[in-house]
XYZ file of C-alpha atoms in Angstrom:
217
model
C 49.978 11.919 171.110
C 51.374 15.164 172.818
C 52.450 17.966 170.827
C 55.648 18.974 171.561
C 57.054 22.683 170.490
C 58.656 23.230 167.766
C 60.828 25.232 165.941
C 60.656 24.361 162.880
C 60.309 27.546 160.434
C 58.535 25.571 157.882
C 56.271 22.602 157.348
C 57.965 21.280 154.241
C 61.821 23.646 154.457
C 64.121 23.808 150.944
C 67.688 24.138 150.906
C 68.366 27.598 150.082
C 65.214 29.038 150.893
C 64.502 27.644 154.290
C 67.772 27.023 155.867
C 71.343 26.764 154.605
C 73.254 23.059 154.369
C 75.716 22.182 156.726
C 74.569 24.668 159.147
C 73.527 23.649 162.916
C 72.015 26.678 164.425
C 72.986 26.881 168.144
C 69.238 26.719 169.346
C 68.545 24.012 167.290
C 68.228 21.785 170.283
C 66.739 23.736 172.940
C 63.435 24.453 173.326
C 61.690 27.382 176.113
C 62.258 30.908 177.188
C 66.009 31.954 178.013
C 64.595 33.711 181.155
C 63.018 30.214 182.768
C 64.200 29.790 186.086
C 65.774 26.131 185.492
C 67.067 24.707 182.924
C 67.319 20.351 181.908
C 70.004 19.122 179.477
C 69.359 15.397 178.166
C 72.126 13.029 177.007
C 70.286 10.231 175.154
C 71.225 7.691 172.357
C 68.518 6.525 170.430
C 69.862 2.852 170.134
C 68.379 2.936 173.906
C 65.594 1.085 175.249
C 65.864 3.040 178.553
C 65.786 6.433 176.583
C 62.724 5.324 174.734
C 61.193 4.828 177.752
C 62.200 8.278 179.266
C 60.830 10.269 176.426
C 57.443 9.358 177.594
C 58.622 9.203 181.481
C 60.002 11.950 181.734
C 60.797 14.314 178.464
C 57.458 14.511 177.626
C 55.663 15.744 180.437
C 58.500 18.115 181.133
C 57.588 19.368 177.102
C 54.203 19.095 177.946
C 54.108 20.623 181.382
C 57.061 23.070 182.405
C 58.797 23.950 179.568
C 55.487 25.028 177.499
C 55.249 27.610 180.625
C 58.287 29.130 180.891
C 58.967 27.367 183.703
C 62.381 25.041 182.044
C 64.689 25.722 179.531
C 65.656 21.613 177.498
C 67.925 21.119 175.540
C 68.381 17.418 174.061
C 71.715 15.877 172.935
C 72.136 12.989 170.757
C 74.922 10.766 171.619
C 76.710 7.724 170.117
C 77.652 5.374 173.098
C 76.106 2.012 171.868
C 76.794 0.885 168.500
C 76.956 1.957 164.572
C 73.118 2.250 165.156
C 73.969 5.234 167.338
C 75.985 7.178 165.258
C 73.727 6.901 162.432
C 70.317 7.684 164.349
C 72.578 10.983 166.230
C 73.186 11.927 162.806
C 69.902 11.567 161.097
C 68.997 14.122 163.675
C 71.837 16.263 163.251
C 70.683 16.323 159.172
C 67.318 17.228 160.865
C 68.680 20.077 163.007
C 69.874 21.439 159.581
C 66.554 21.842 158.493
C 65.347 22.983 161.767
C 63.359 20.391 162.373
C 65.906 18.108 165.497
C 62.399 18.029 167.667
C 60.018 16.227 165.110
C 63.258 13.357 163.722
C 64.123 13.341 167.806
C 60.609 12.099 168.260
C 60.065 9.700 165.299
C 63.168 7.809 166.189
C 62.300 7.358 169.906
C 59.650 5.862 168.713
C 61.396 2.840 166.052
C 61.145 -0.362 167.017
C 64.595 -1.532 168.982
C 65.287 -5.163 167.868
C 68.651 -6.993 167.796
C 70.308 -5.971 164.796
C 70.440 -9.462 162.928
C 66.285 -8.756 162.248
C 67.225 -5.960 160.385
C 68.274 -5.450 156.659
C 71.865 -4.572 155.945
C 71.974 -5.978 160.074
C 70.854 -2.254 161.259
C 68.165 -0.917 162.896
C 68.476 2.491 161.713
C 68.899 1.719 157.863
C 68.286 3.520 154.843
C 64.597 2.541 154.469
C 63.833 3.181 157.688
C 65.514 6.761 157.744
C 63.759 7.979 154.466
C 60.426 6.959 155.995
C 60.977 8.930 159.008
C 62.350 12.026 156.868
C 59.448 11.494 154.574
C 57.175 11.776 158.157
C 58.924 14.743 159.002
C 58.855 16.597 155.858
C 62.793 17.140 155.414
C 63.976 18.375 152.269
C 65.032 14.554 150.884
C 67.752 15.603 148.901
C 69.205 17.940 151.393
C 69.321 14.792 154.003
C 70.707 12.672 151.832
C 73.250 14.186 151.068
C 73.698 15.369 154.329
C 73.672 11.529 156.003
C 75.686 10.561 153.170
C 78.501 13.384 154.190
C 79.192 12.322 157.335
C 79.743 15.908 158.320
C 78.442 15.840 161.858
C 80.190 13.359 163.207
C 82.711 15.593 164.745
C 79.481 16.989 166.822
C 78.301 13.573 168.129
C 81.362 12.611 168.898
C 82.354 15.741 170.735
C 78.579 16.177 172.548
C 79.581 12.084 173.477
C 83.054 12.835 174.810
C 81.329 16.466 177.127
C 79.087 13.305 178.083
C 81.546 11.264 179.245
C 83.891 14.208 180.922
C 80.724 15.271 183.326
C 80.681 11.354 184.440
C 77.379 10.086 182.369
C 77.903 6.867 181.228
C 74.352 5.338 181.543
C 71.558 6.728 179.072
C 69.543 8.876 179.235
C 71.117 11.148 181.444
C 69.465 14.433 182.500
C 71.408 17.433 183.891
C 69.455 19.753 185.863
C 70.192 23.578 187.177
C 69.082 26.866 187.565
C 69.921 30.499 186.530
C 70.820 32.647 189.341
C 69.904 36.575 189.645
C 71.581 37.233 186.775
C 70.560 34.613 184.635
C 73.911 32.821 184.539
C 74.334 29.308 185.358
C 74.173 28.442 189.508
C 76.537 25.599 188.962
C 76.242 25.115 193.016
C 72.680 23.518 192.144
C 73.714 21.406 189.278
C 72.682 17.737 189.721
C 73.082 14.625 186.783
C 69.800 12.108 186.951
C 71.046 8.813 185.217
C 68.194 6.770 183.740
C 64.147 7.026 184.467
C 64.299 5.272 187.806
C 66.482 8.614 189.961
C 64.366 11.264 187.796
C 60.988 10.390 188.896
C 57.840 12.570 188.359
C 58.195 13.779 192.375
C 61.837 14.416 191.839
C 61.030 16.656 189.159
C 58.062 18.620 190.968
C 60.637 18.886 194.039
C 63.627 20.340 192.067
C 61.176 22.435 189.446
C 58.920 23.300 191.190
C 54.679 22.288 190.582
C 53.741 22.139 186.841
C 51.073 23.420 184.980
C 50.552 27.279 184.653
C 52.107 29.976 187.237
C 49.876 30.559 190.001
């Protein structure tokens, strides 16, 4: 599959060594150059069909093909719109983001299976099992994300990233929020535009608001 950045600042990170528990560093969830002319924010929940289907639509190739040149600035927020599934996938990657590795648990759980919940141990998609497999594929501390999911701790997060969600009008997911820097590299809020779901944000949307991928010419 593609290889997406990453930002990770080890393979296999240990509390106290690597990174420091209970800490969310503020880049943790944005990946590309500060000076890229545009910049994409994504709202997704990953108790979503339609935000499984948009990493590959649409994520992806902007991973794979602007942001990898400097040419788009993402940054991907988890929210908790749906159901207890939600909150607990949003918060496996927040325990991720910890260990500075949001990008690789972001990936593995767009990827999980989405059945109704009754097919599911304990009635949730997102259970224990499931969780410690994906840490296990990411190479988390296991310990440190325990205890971390156990906590609770960044719930306050979700929950605010959900209600910024809700205040700039997305309510269907994924969402994606794109702009631009101006001359000085602030946000041109007069070019701001929200994309709800994979069928507004097509692949010629994106070219016409981005500009062509690939390398600069």
């Amino acid at each position: 599959g593609i290889h997406h950045p990453t930002r990770a600042v080890h393979e296999r990170p240990r509390e106290g060594e690597h990174f420091e528990a209970g800490v969310l560093h503020t880049e943790g969830r944005a990946l590309g150059e500060h000076w890229s002319p545009y910049y994409v924010v994504e709202f997704t929940d990953f108790f979503c069909q339609h935000c499984q289907d948009a990493h590959h639509k649409i994520s992806g190739p902007l991973l794979k093909e602007w942001v990898k040149y400097g040419k788009v600035r993402f940054e991907s927020h988890p929210v908790a719109f749906l159901d207890d599934d939600s909150l607990r996938a949003a918060h496996a990657a927040m325990c991720a983001q910890e260990q500075h590795k949001y990008w690789e648990v972001r990936e593995l759980l767009l990827q999980v299976p989405l059945h109704w919940r009754e097919e599911h141990k304990n009635g949730s998609v997102f259970n224990a099992p499931t969780l410690r497999r994906l840490a296990i594929l990411a190479g988390l501390d296991l310990t440190s994300f325990a205890r971390c999911f156990q906590s609770g701790r960044h719930a306050v997060e979700i929950h605010r990233v959900s209600k910024l969600a809700r205040q700039m009008r997305v309510y269907a997911m994924p969402s994606f929020l794109i702009g631009r820097h101006d001359n000085k590299h602030k946000y041109d809020k007069r070019y701001e535009r929200v994309f709800e779901g994979t069928e507004k944000l097509s692949r010629e949307k994106m070219e016409e608001l981005l500009g062509p991928p690939g390398p600069w010419e």
